[in-house]
N, CA, C and O atoms as a MOPAC input file, in Angstrom:
PM7 MOZYME 1SCF
protein

 N    165.55400 1   106.69900 1   103.56800 1
 C    165.56200 1   106.22500 1   102.20600 1
 C    164.12400 1   106.01600 1   101.74000 1
 O    163.28100 1   105.53500 1   102.49800 1
 N    163.86700 1   106.36200 1   100.55300 1
 C    162.55200 1   106.28100 1    99.92900 1
 C    162.46900 1   105.00700 1    99.11500 1
 O    163.36000 1   104.72800 1    98.31300 1
 N    161.37300 1   104.19800 1    99.31600 1
 C    161.20000 1   102.97300 1    98.53300 1
 C    159.79000 1   102.94400 1    97.95000 1
 O    158.86000 1   103.53100 1    98.50100 1
 N    159.65800 1   102.26600 1    96.85300 1
 C    158.37800 1   102.15800 1    96.15400 1
 C    157.70000 1   100.85200 1    96.55300 1
 O    158.31100 1    99.78400 1    96.51200 1
 N    156.44000 1   100.94900 1    96.93500 1
 C    155.64000 1    99.75100 1    97.22200 1
 C    154.87500 1    99.41000 1    95.94800 1
 O    153.85200 1   100.02600 1    95.65100 1
 N    155.36700 1    98.44000 1    95.20400 1
 C    154.78300 1    98.08800 1    93.90900 1
 C    153.32600 1    97.62500 1    94.03900 1
 O    152.56700 1    97.73300 1    93.07500 1
 N    152.93400 1    97.13200 1    95.16000 1
 C    151.55000 1    96.67700 1    95.35600 1
 C    150.57800 1    97.85300 1    95.38400 1
 O    149.37600 1    97.67000 1    95.19200 1
 N    151.08900 1    99.04800 1    95.62000 1
 C    150.22300 1   100.23100 1    95.69900 1
 C    150.30200 1   101.12600 1    94.46900 1
 O    149.69700 1   102.19800 1    94.44300 1
 N    151.01500 1   100.71200 1    93.48700 1
 C    151.13900 1   101.50800 1    92.27100 1
 C    149.82800 1   101.40800 1    91.48600 1
 O    149.29600 1   100.32000 1    91.26800 1
 N    149.33000 1   102.56400 1    91.07200 1
 C    148.10900 1   102.62300 1    90.26500 1
 C    148.51000 1   103.14900 1    88.89200 1
 O    149.10100 1   104.22100 1    88.76800 1
 N    148.17900 1   102.37900 1    87.87500 1
 C    148.55100 1   102.78000 1    86.51800 1
 C    147.55400 1   103.80000 1    85.98000 1
 O    146.46000 1   103.97000 1    86.52000 1
 N    147.94600 1   104.45500 1    84.93300 1
 C    147.05100 1   105.40500 1    84.26600 1
 C    145.81300 1   104.67500 1    83.75200 1
 O    144.70800 1   105.21600 1    83.80000 1
 N    145.99300 1   103.46600 1    83.26800 1
 C    144.85700 1   102.67000 1    82.77500 1
 C    143.88100 1   102.35600 1    83.91100 1
 O    142.66700 1   102.43000 1    83.72100 1
 N    144.40300 1   102.00600 1    85.08600 1
 C    143.54400 1   101.72600 1    86.23600 1
 C    142.78400 1   102.97800 1    86.67200 1
 O    141.61200 1   102.90700 1    87.04100 1
 N    143.46300 1   104.12100 1    86.62400 1
 C    142.79700 1   105.38000 1    86.97500 1
 C    141.68400 1   105.69400 1    85.98500 1
 O    140.60300 1   106.13300 1    86.37700 1
 N    141.95000 1   105.47000 1    84.70800 1
 C    140.93800 1   105.73200 1    83.68000 1
 C    139.74900 1   104.78900 1    83.84100 1
 O    138.60000 1   105.21100 1    83.70500 1
 N    140.01800 1   103.51300 1    84.12900 1
 C    138.93900 1   102.54700 1    84.35300 1
 C    138.08700 1   102.94300 1    85.55700 1
 O    136.86100 1   102.84700 1    85.51500 1
 N    138.73600 1   103.38300 1    86.61700 1
 C    138.00400 1   103.80000 1    87.81800 1
 C    137.15400 1   105.03600 1    87.53800 1
 O    136.02500 1   105.14300 1    88.01700 1
 N    137.70200 1   105.96400 1    86.76100 1
 C    136.94300 1   107.17300 1    86.41900 1
 C    135.74300 1   106.81900 1    85.54900 1
 O    134.65400 1   107.36200 1    85.73900 1
 N    135.93500 1   105.91400 1    84.60100 1
 C    134.83000 1   105.47900 1    83.72800 1
 C    133.76700 1   104.74900 1    84.54400 1
 O    132.57400 1   104.93300 1    84.30400 1
 N    134.17800 1   103.93400 1    85.49100 1
 C    133.22900 1   103.23000 1    86.36000 1
 C    132.44000 1   104.23200 1    87.19900 1
 O    131.23400 1   104.07000 1    87.38600 1
 N    133.11000 1   105.26100 1    87.70300 1
 C    132.42700 1   106.28500 1    88.49900 1
 C    131.39300 1   107.02700 1    87.64800 1
 O    130.29800 1   107.33100 1    88.12100 1
 N    131.74500 1   107.31800 1    86.38800 1
 C    130.77700 1   107.96000 1    85.49600 1
 C    129.60500 1   107.03800 1    85.19800 1
 O    128.45900 1   107.48400 1    85.14300 1
 N    129.88500 1   105.76100 1    85.00500 1
 C    128.81500 1   104.78700 1    84.78900 1
 C    127.87600 1   104.71900 1    85.98200 1
 O    126.65800 1   104.64400 1    85.81800 1
 N    128.44400 1   104.74500 1    87.18400 1
 C    127.62400 1   104.73900 1    88.39800 1
 C    126.78000 1   106.01100 1    88.49300 1
 O    125.62800 1   105.96500 1    88.92400 1
 N    127.35100 1   107.13400 1    88.09200 1
 C    126.60800 1   108.40100 1    88.11200 1
 C    125.47100 1   108.38400 1    87.08600 1
 O    124.39600 1   108.92600 1    87.34100 1
 N    125.70900 1   107.76600 1    85.93500 1
 C    124.65700 1   107.63100 1    84.91500 1
 C    123.53500 1   106.73900 1    85.46100 1
 O    122.35700 1   107.04200 1    85.26800 1
 N    123.88700 1   105.65200 1    86.13500 1
 C    122.87300 1   104.78800 1    86.74200 1
 C    122.04600 1   105.55800 1    87.76900 1
 O    120.82800 1   105.39300 1    87.83900 1
 N    122.70400 1   106.39500 1    88.55900 1
 C    121.99100 1   107.19000 1    89.55800 1
 C    121.04300 1   108.18000 1    88.88400 1
 O    119.93300 1   108.40400 1    89.36700 1
 N    121.47400 1   108.77000 1    87.77700 1
 C    120.61000 1   109.69600 1    87.03600 1
 C    119.40700 1   108.96000 1    86.45400 1
 O    118.28900 1   109.47300 1    86.47300 1
 N    119.64200 1   107.76200 1    85.94100 1
 C    118.54700 1   106.94100 1    85.41300 1
 C    117.54200 1   106.64400 1    86.52500 1
 O    116.33600 1   106.78500 1    86.32200 1
 N    118.02100 1   106.24100 1    87.68100 1
 C    117.14700 1   105.94300 1    88.81500 1
 C    116.36900 1   107.17200 1    89.24100 1
 O    115.17900 1   107.08000 1    89.54300 1
 N    117.02900 1   108.32200 1    89.26800 1
 C    116.34400 1   109.56600 1    89.63500 1
 C    115.19300 1   109.83800 1    88.67800 1
 O    114.10200 1   110.21500 1    89.10600 1
 N    115.43300 1   109.64900 1    87.39100 1
 C    114.40100 1   109.89800 1    86.38100 1
 C    113.27000 1   108.87200 1    86.46800 1
 O    112.10600 1   109.22200 1    86.26900 1
 N    113.59100 1   107.62300 1    86.76000 1
 C    112.55200 1   106.60500 1    86.92600 1
 C    111.65600 1   106.97100 1    88.10400 1
 O    110.43000 1   106.93400 1    87.99500 1
 N    112.26200 1   107.32000 1    89.21100 1
 C    111.48400 1   107.65500 1    90.40500 1
 C    110.64000 1   108.90200 1    90.17100 1
 O    109.48500 1   108.95100 1    90.59400 1
 N    111.19500 1   109.90300 1    89.50800 1
 C    110.43200 1   111.12500 1    89.22100 1
 C    109.25300 1   110.82800 1    88.31100 1
 O    108.20200 1   111.45800 1    88.42200 1
 N    109.42700 1   109.86700 1    87.40900 1
 C    108.34800 1   109.46400 1    86.51800 1
 C    108.06000 1   110.48700 1    85.44000 1
 O    108.89200 1   111.33100 1    85.10500 1
 N    106.83700 1   110.38000 1    84.90000 1
 C    106.42500 1   111.29700 1    83.84700 1
 C    104.91100 1   111.38600 1    83.83400 1
 O    104.21800 1   110.54400 1    84.40400 1
 N    104.41400 1   112.41300 1    83.17800 1
 C    102.97100 1   112.59200 1    83.03900 1
 C    102.53300 1   111.89300 1    81.75700 1
 O    103.02900 1   112.18100 1    80.66800 1
 N    101.59500 1   110.97400 1    81.91700 1
 C    101.06000 1   110.20400 1    80.79900 1
 C     99.55300 1   110.43000 1    80.76500 1
 O     98.84200 1   110.08000 1    81.70700 1
 N     99.07800 1   111.01200 1    79.68100 1
 C     97.64200 1   111.29800 1    79.55300 1
 C     97.09400 1   112.06000 1    80.75800 1
 O     95.98700 1   111.79400 1    81.22600 1
 N     97.88900 1   113.01200 1    81.25100 1
 C     97.46400 1   113.83700 1    82.37800 1
 C     97.62400 1   113.18600 1    83.73700 1
 O     97.18800 1   113.74600 1    84.74300 1
 N     98.23700 1   112.01900 1    83.78800 1
 C     98.41600 1   111.27700 1    85.04400 1
 C     99.90800 1   111.18800 1    85.34400 1
 O    100.68200 1   110.68900 1    84.52800 1
 N    100.31200 1   111.67700 1    86.52500 1
 C    101.72200 1   111.65100 1    86.91300 1
 C    102.06000 1   110.26200 1    87.45700 1
 O    101.70000 1   109.91600 1    88.58200 1
 N    102.75400 1   109.48000 1    86.63900 1
 C    103.15400 1   108.12700 1    87.01000 1
 C    104.59800 1   108.18500 1    87.50800 1
 O    105.50500 1   108.56600 1    86.76800 1
 N    104.79700 1   107.80500 1    88.76000 1
 C    106.13700 1   107.79500 1    89.32700 1
 C    106.67300 1   106.37600 1    89.35300 1
 O    105.91900 1   105.41900 1    89.17900 1
 N    107.96400 1   106.24000 1    89.56900 1
 C    108.59900 1   104.93700 1    89.51600 1
 C    109.12800 1   104.43500 1    90.83600 1
 O    109.98400 1   103.55100 1    90.86700 1
 N    108.62000 1   104.99600 1    91.95100 1
 C    109.02100 1   104.40200 1    93.23100 1
 C    108.55100 1   102.95300 1    93.23500 1
 O    107.55600 1   102.62200 1    92.59100 1
 N    109.25400 1   102.09600 1    93.94700 1
 C    108.92900 1   100.67200 1    93.94500 1
 C    107.46600 1   100.41400 1    94.27700 1
 O    106.81100 1    99.62700 1    93.59500 1
 N    106.94200 1   101.06400 1    95.31300 1
 C    105.55800 1   100.80700 1    95.70400 1
 C    104.56600 1   101.31800 1    94.65500 1
 O    103.49800 1   100.73300 1    94.47200 1
 N    104.91700 1   102.40400 1    93.97000 1
 C    104.04100 1   102.92200 1    92.90900 1
 C    104.04500 1   101.99100 1    91.70100 1
 O    102.99600 1   101.71900 1    91.11800 1
 N    105.21500 1   101.50900 1    91.33000 1
 C    105.31900 1   100.58200 1    90.20300 1
 C    104.58700 1    99.28400 1    90.51200 1
 O    103.90100 1    98.73000 1    89.65300 1
 N    104.73500 1    98.80400 1    91.73700 1
 C    104.04800 1    97.57600 1    92.14700 1
 C    102.53600 1    97.77900 1    92.10600 1
 O    101.81000 1    96.89700 1    91.64700 1
 N    102.05300 1    98.92100 1    92.57500 1
 C    100.62000 1    99.21300 1    92.55000 1
 C    100.09600 1    99.22100 1    91.11300 1
 O     99.07500 1    98.59700 1    90.82300 1
 N    100.78800 1    99.92100 1    90.21800 1
 C    100.31900 1    99.99400 1    88.83800 1
 C    100.38800 1    98.62000 1    88.16200 1
 O     99.50400 1    98.26800 1    87.38100 1
 N    101.42100 1    97.85600 1    88.45800 1
 C    101.52000 1    96.51100 1    87.89400 1
 C    100.36600 1    95.63100 1    88.37800 1
 O     99.78400 1    94.88100 1    87.59400 1
 N    100.03800 1    95.72500 1    89.66400 1
 C     98.92100 1    94.94100 1    90.18600 1
 C     97.59000 1    95.39000 1    89.58500 1
 O     96.73200 1    94.55900 1    89.28900 1
 N     97.41700 1    96.69200 1    89.40600 1
 C     96.20300 1    97.18100 1    88.74300 1
 C     96.14200 1    96.66300 1    87.30300 1
 O     95.06900 1    96.30800 1    86.81600 1
 N     97.29100 1    96.62100 1    86.62400 1
 C     97.33200 1    96.13100 1    85.24600 1
 C     96.99500 1    94.64200 1    85.19400 1
 O     96.30500 1    94.19700 1    84.27700 1
 N     97.47100 1    93.87600 1    86.16100 1
 C     97.14600 1    92.45500 1    86.20700 1
 C     95.63100 1    92.26900 1    86.36000 1
 O     95.01600 1    91.46800 1    85.65600 1
 N     95.05100 1    93.02000 1    87.28800 1
 C     93.60100 1    92.95000 1    87.46900 1
 C     92.85600 1    93.39600 1    86.22200 1
 O     91.82500 1    92.82100 1    85.87300 1
 N     93.37500 1    94.41900 1    85.54900 1
 C     92.74000 1    94.90900 1    84.32300 1
 C     92.78100 1    93.83800 1    83.23700 1
 O     91.81500 1    93.66500 1    82.49300 1
 N     93.89900 1    93.11900 1    83.14700 1
 C     93.99800 1    92.04400 1    82.15600 1
 C     92.94200 1    90.97400 1    82.40500 1
 O     92.31400 1    90.48300 1    81.46700 1
 N     92.75000 1    90.61700 1    83.66100 1
 C     91.75500 1    89.60500 1    84.01400 1
 C     90.36200 1    90.10100 1    83.64600 1
 O     89.55600 1    89.35300 1    83.09400 1
 N     90.08300 1    91.36100 1    83.95200 1
 C     88.76300 1    91.92900 1    83.61200 1
 C     88.55700 1    91.94800 1    82.09500 1
 O     87.49400 1    91.56700 1    81.60500 1
 N     89.56500 1    92.38600 1    81.36400 1
 C     89.45200 1    92.45600 1    79.90200 1
 C     89.23500 1    91.05300 1    79.33100 1
 O     88.40300 1    90.86200 1    78.44400 1
 N     89.98600 1    90.07400 1    79.84200 1
 C     89.83900 1    88.69400 1    79.36500 1
 C     88.42500 1    88.17600 1    79.62100 1
 O     87.91800 1    87.34100 1    78.87200 1
 N     87.79800 1    88.67000 1    80.67300 1
 C     86.43200 1    88.26900 1    80.99400 1
 C     85.38000 1    89.12300 1    80.30900 1
 O     84.18400 1    88.94900 1    80.54300 1
 N     85.82000 1    90.04300 1    79.46700 1
 C     84.88800 1    90.87000 1    78.71800 1
 C     84.49200 1    92.16900 1    79.40700 1
 O     83.63300 1    92.89600 1    78.90700 1
 N     85.10300 1    92.46700 1    80.53900 1
 C     84.76500 1    93.69300 1    81.28300 1
 C     85.74400 1    94.80100 1    80.91800 1
 O     86.92300 1    94.73400 1    81.26300 1
 N     85.26000 1    95.80200 1    80.23000 1
 C     86.10600 1    96.94400 1    79.86800 1
 C     85.59900 1    98.24000 1    80.48800 1
 O     86.04000 1    99.32400 1    80.10800 1
 N     84.66900 1    98.13400 1    81.44700 1
 C     84.05100 1    99.35800 1    81.97800 1
 C     84.20500 1    99.55300 1    83.48000 1
 O     84.03600 1   100.67200 1    83.96300 1
 N     84.52000 1    98.50800 1    84.23200 1
 C     84.63800 1    98.66200 1    85.68400 1
 C     85.76600 1    99.63100 1    86.00800 1
 O     86.88800 1    99.47400 1    85.52500 1
 N     85.46800 1   100.62000 1    86.81800 1
 C     86.45900 1   101.63400 1    87.17800 1
 C     87.25500 1   101.21100 1    88.40500 1
 O     86.70400 1   100.69200 1    89.37600 1
 N     88.56000 1   101.44400 1    88.34100 1
 C     89.45500 1   101.27500 1    89.48100 1
 C     90.15700 1   102.61100 1    89.68400 1
 O     90.42100 1   103.33700 1    88.72500 1
 N     90.45500 1   102.92500 1    90.93600 1
 C     91.09500 1   104.20000 1    91.24600 1
 C     92.60200 1   104.03700 1    91.28900 1
 O     93.13500 1   103.13100 1    91.93000 1
 N     93.27500 1   104.94000 1    90.59000 1
 C     94.73600 1   105.02400 1    90.62800 1
 C     95.08700 1   106.39100 1    91.17000 1
 O     94.66800 1   107.40500 1    90.61100 1
 N     95.85100 1   106.43700 1    92.25300 1
 C     96.32000 1   107.70800 1    92.82100 1
 C     97.69600 1   107.98800 1    92.25200 1
 O     98.62200 1   107.19300 1    92.41000 1
 N     97.82200 1   109.13200 1    91.58500 1
 C     99.07300 1   109.43100 1    90.88800 1
 C    100.11000 1   110.07500 1    91.79200 1
 O     99.88700 1   110.24700 1    92.99100 1
 N    101.23500 1   110.42400 1    91.21000 1
 C    102.36100 1   111.00300 1    91.94200 1
 C    102.08000 1   112.36100 1    92.54000 1
 O    102.84300 1   112.83600 1    93.38100 1
 N    101.00700 1   112.99300 1    92.12700 1
 C    100.58900 1   114.27200 1    92.70600 1
 C     99.44000 1   114.08700 1    93.69200 1
 O     98.79600 1   115.05700 1    94.09000 1
 N     99.18300 1   112.83800 1    94.08300 1
 C     98.09600 1   112.47900 1    94.99800 1
 C     96.72200 1   112.86200 1    94.46600 1
 O     95.84400 1   113.29300 1    95.21300 1
 N     96.56100 1   112.69700 1    93.17500 1
 C     95.26600 1   112.93200 1    92.52400 1
 C     94.70900 1   111.58300 1    92.11400 1
 O     95.39600 1   110.78100 1    91.48200 1
 N     93.45800 1   111.34000 1    92.47800 1
 C     92.80600 1   110.08900 1    92.12200 1
 C     92.27100 1   110.14800 1    90.69700 1
 O     91.71100 1   111.15300 1    90.25900 1
 N     92.46300 1   109.03400 1    89.98700 1
 C     91.95100 1   108.89500 1    88.62300 1
 C     91.17900 1   107.58400 1    88.55300 1
 O     91.73000 1   106.52100 1    88.83900 1
 N     89.90300 1   107.65500 1    88.17500 1
 C     89.10500 1   106.45200 1    87.97000 1
 C     89.29900 1   106.00100 1    86.53400 1
 O     88.95900 1   106.71000 1    85.58800 1
 N     89.86000 1   104.79200 1    86.39100 1
 C     90.26200 1   104.30600 1    85.07100 1
 C     89.58000 1   102.98100 1    84.74600 1
 O     89.34700 1   102.14800 1    85.62200 1
 N     89.27100 1   102.81400 1    83.47600 1
 C     88.74500 1   101.54300 1    82.99400 1
 C     89.89600 1   100.56200 1    82.80700 1
 O     91.05400 1   100.97800 1    82.77500 1
 N     89.60500 1    99.27700 1    82.68200 1
 C     90.69200 1    98.31500 1    82.43700 1
 C     91.56700 1    98.67800 1    81.23000 1
 O     92.79100 1    98.61700 1    81.34800 1
 N     91.00200 1    99.05100 1    80.07600 1
 C     91.88400 1    99.42500 1    78.96200 1
 C     92.74200 1   100.66400 1    79.27500 1
 O     93.88600 1   100.75200 1    78.83100 1
 N     92.19800 1   101.60300 1    80.02700 1
 C     92.97900 1   102.79500 1    80.38700 1
 C     94.13000 1   102.42800 1    81.32100 1
 O     95.23000 1   102.96600 1    81.20000 1
 N     93.87200 1   101.51500 1    82.24500 1
 C     94.93800 1   101.05300 1    83.14900 1
 C     96.03600 1   100.36000 1    82.34600 1
 O     97.22200 1   100.60700 1    82.56100 1
 N     95.63000 1    99.49400 1    81.42000 1
 C     96.62100 1    98.78100 1    80.60600 1
 C     97.45900 1    99.75700 1    79.77900 1
 O     98.67200 1    99.58900 1    79.65900 1
 N     96.82500 1   100.75500 1    79.22100 1
 C     97.54800 1   101.75300 1    78.42900 1
 C     98.54000 1   102.52300 1    79.30600 1
 O     99.68300 1   102.74900 1    78.91000 1
 N     98.09600 1   102.91800 1    80.49100 1
 C     98.96100 1   103.65700 1    81.41300 1
 C    100.16600 1   102.80000 1    81.80700 1
 O    101.30000 1   103.27700 1    81.80400 1
 N     99.91600 1   101.54200 1    82.14500 1
 C    100.99200 1   100.64100 1    82.52300 1
 C    101.96800 1   100.43800 1    81.36400 1
 O    103.18400 1   100.47000 1    81.55400 1
 N    101.42900 1   100.22900 1    80.17200 1
 C    102.29800 1    99.98400 1    79.01000 1
 C    103.15900 1   101.19900 1    78.69600 1
 O    104.35800 1   101.06100 1    78.45000 1
 N    102.56800 1   102.38000 1    78.70000 1
 C    103.34300 1   103.58900 1    78.40500 1
 C    104.39600 1   103.85000 1    79.47900 1
 O    105.50500 1   104.28900 1    79.17600 1
 N    104.04700 1   103.58100 1    80.72500 1
 C    105.00600 1   103.74200 1    81.81300 1
 C    106.16500 1   102.76500 1    81.65100 1
 O    107.32600 1   103.13800 1    81.82100 1
 N    105.85100 1   101.52700 1    81.32400 1
 C    106.87300 1   100.51500 1    81.10200 1
 C    107.78600 1   100.89400 1    79.93900 1
 O    109.00400 1   100.72900 1    80.02000 1
 N    107.19900 1   101.39900 1    78.86700 1
 C    107.99300 1   101.81700 1    77.70800 1
 C    108.92200 1   102.97300 1    78.06200 1
 O    110.04900 1   103.03900 1    77.57100 1
 N    108.45100 1   103.88800 1    78.91800 1
 C    109.28800 1   105.01000 1    79.34500 1
 C    110.50100 1   104.51200 1    80.13300 1
 O    111.62500 1   104.95600 1    79.89600 1
 N    110.27100 1   103.59600 1    81.06400 1
 C    111.38400 1   103.05700 1    81.85500 1
 C    112.37200 1   102.32400 1    80.94300 1
 O    113.58400 1   102.46300 1    81.10700 1
 N    111.86400 1   101.55400 1    79.99400 1
 C    112.75100 1   100.86200 1    79.04700 1
 C    113.57900 1   101.86000 1    78.24600 1
 O    114.76200 1   101.62700 1    77.99600 1
 N    112.96400 1   102.97000 1    77.84400 1
 C    113.69000 1   104.00700 1    77.09500 1
 C    114.77100 1   104.65500 1    77.96100 1
 O    115.84100 1   105.00100 1    77.45900 1
 N    114.49800 1   104.82400 1    79.26200 1
 C    115.51000 1   105.37800 1    80.15800 1
 C    116.70200 1   104.42500 1    80.27000 1
 O    117.85200 1   104.86400 1    80.25800 1
 N    116.43400 1   103.13700 1    80.37800 1
 C    117.53200 1   102.16800 1    80.42600 1
 C    118.35100 1   102.23100 1    79.14400 1
 O    119.58100 1   102.26600 1    79.19100 1
 N    117.67200 1   102.24600 1    77.99900 1
 C    118.39000 1   102.29000 1    76.72100 1
 C    119.25200 1   103.55100 1    76.62700 1
 O    120.38200 1   103.49300 1    76.14300 1
 N    118.72900 1   104.68000 1    77.08300 1
 C    119.50100 1   105.92900 1    77.04900 1
 C    120.73700 1   105.82400 1    77.93500 1
 O    121.81500 1   106.28600 1    77.55900 1
 N    120.58500 1   105.21800 1    79.11000 1
 C    121.74500 1   105.08600 1    80.00400 1
 C    122.79800 1   104.16600 1    79.39500 1
 O    123.99500 1   104.42400 1    79.52300 1
 N    122.36400 1   103.10500 1    78.74000 1
 C    123.32100 1   102.19500 1    78.10700 1
 C    124.05800 1   102.89300 1    76.96400 1
 O    125.26400 1   102.71300 1    76.78900 1
 N    123.32100 1   103.69000 1    76.19200 1
 C    123.94200 1   104.41800 1    75.07800 1
 C    124.97300 1   105.40900 1    75.60300 1
 O    126.05000 1   105.55100 1    75.02300 1
 N    124.65200 1   106.09400 1    76.69500 1
 C    125.60400 1   107.04100 1    77.27600 1
 C    126.86500 1   106.33400 1    77.75200 1
 O    127.97500 1   106.81100 1    77.51700 1
 N    126.69200 1   105.19500 1    78.42200 1
 C    127.85700 1   104.48000 1    78.95300 1
 C    128.70900 1   103.87700 1    77.84200 1
 O    129.87600 1   103.55500 1    78.06500 1
 N    128.14200 1   103.72200 1    76.65300 1
 C    128.89900 1   103.17600 1    75.51700 1
 C    129.72600 1   104.25000 1    74.80700 1
 O    130.61900 1   103.92700 1    74.02500 1
 N    129.43300 1   105.52500 1    75.07500 1
 C    130.17000 1   106.60600 1    74.42100 1
 C    131.59700 1   106.68500 1    74.95400 1
 O    131.85700 1   106.39800 1    76.12300 1
 N    132.50100 1   107.07400 1    74.08600 1
 C    133.89100 1   107.26100 1    74.49800 1
 C    134.41600 1   108.54000 1    73.87800 1
 O    134.71400 1   108.56100 1    72.68400 1
 N    134.53600 1   109.57900 1    74.63400 1
 C    134.33500 1   109.63700 1    76.07400 1
 C    132.85800 1   109.83100 1    76.44100 1
 O    132.04500 1   110.26500 1    75.62500 1
 N    132.54500 1   109.49800 1    77.68300 1
 C    131.21000 1   109.78300 1    78.21000 1
 C    131.12500 1   111.28600 1    78.41400 1
 O    132.02000 1   111.87900 1    79.01800 1
 N    130.05500 1   111.91700 1    77.91700 1
 C    129.96100 1   113.37300 1    78.06800 1
 C    129.83400 1   113.78300 1    79.54100 1
 O    129.13100 1   113.14500 1    80.32400 1
 N    130.52100 1   114.84400 1    79.88200 1
 C    130.47300 1   115.33400 1    81.26500 1
 C    129.07200 1   115.80400 1    81.64600 1
 O    128.70000 1   115.77200 1    82.81900 1
 N    128.30100 1   116.23800 1    80.66100 1
 C    126.95100 1   116.73800 1    80.92900 1
 C    125.89200 1   115.65600 1    80.68500 1
 O    124.79800 1   115.95700 1    80.20600 1
 N    126.21400 1   114.39700 1    81.01200 1
 C    125.32900 1   113.26300 1    80.72900 1
 C    123.94400 1   113.40900 1    81.34900 1
 O    123.00800 1   112.74600 1    80.90000 1
 N    123.78300 1   114.25100 1    82.36100 1
 C    122.47100 1   114.43900 1    82.99600 1
 C    121.60200 1   115.42800 1    82.22700 1
 O    120.43500 1   115.62100 1    82.57000 1
 N    122.14900 1   116.05000 1    81.20400 1
 C    121.38000 1   116.99800 1    80.40500 1
 C    120.17700 1   116.28100 1    79.77900 1
 O    120.29400 1   115.14600 1    79.31600 1
 N    119.03000 1   116.95100 1    79.77200 1
 C    117.80200 1   116.35600 1    79.25500 1
 C    117.91500 1   115.89600 1    77.80600 1
 O    117.18400 1   115.00100 1    77.38200 1
 N    118.82200 1   116.49700 1    77.04600 1
 C    118.93700 1   116.13600 1    75.63700 1
 C    119.36800 1   114.68000 1    75.42600 1
 O    119.16600 1   114.13400 1    74.34200 1
 N    119.95600 1   114.04600 1    76.44400 1
 C    120.39900 1   112.66000 1    76.33900 1
 C    119.32100 1   111.65700 1    76.76000 1
 O    119.49800 1   110.45000 1    76.59500 1
 N    118.22500 1   112.14700 1    77.29400 1
 C    117.22600 1   111.28400 1    77.91800 1
 C    115.86000 1   111.45100 1    77.27500 1
 O    115.54100 1   112.52400 1    76.76300 1
 N    115.04300 1   110.38700 1    77.29800 1
 C    113.67600 1   110.50700 1    76.74700 1
 C    112.81500 1   111.41500 1    77.61900 1
 O    113.04600 1   111.56200 1    78.82000 1
 N    111.83700 1   112.00600 1    76.99100 1
 C    110.92100 1   112.88000 1    77.74500 1
 C    109.61200 1   112.17800 1    78.02100 1
 O    108.72000 1   112.75600 1    78.64200 1

C-alpha cells in the first residue's frame, strides 16, 4: 500500500522560493567573482581579494595622514593585480582607493537590483547587468 508522508511534501511555492534563493546565491557568487577580478583604474589593475583590499585601504589611511600633515608628494609603492609596481602620491592613492570603493559599491547595487527583478533573468551574469 502506498502512503503519503505529509512532512515531506514540497509545495510549488516552496520550490519557487528555493529556486529564487539559488539564483540569488548565484548572483552573489557572480558579484564576488567580479569584485575579486577587480578593474583597471587609471592604468592600475585593482583587484578585490581580501589582502589586496586591505593593502589599498592601509595605503589610503597612510595617505590621509600624510595629506592632513600637508604632504602630497611622498611616493608609496602599490603593486597591482598584474604585479606591476606603481609609485603613487598620497592624493593618487586616495583617488585609487575611492574609485575602487565606488566600483565595489556599484557591484553590490547591481546585484541587489538583479535580485529584485521578477523574474530574475537567466543571463544575470551578462556584462550588460553589471558596471564596467
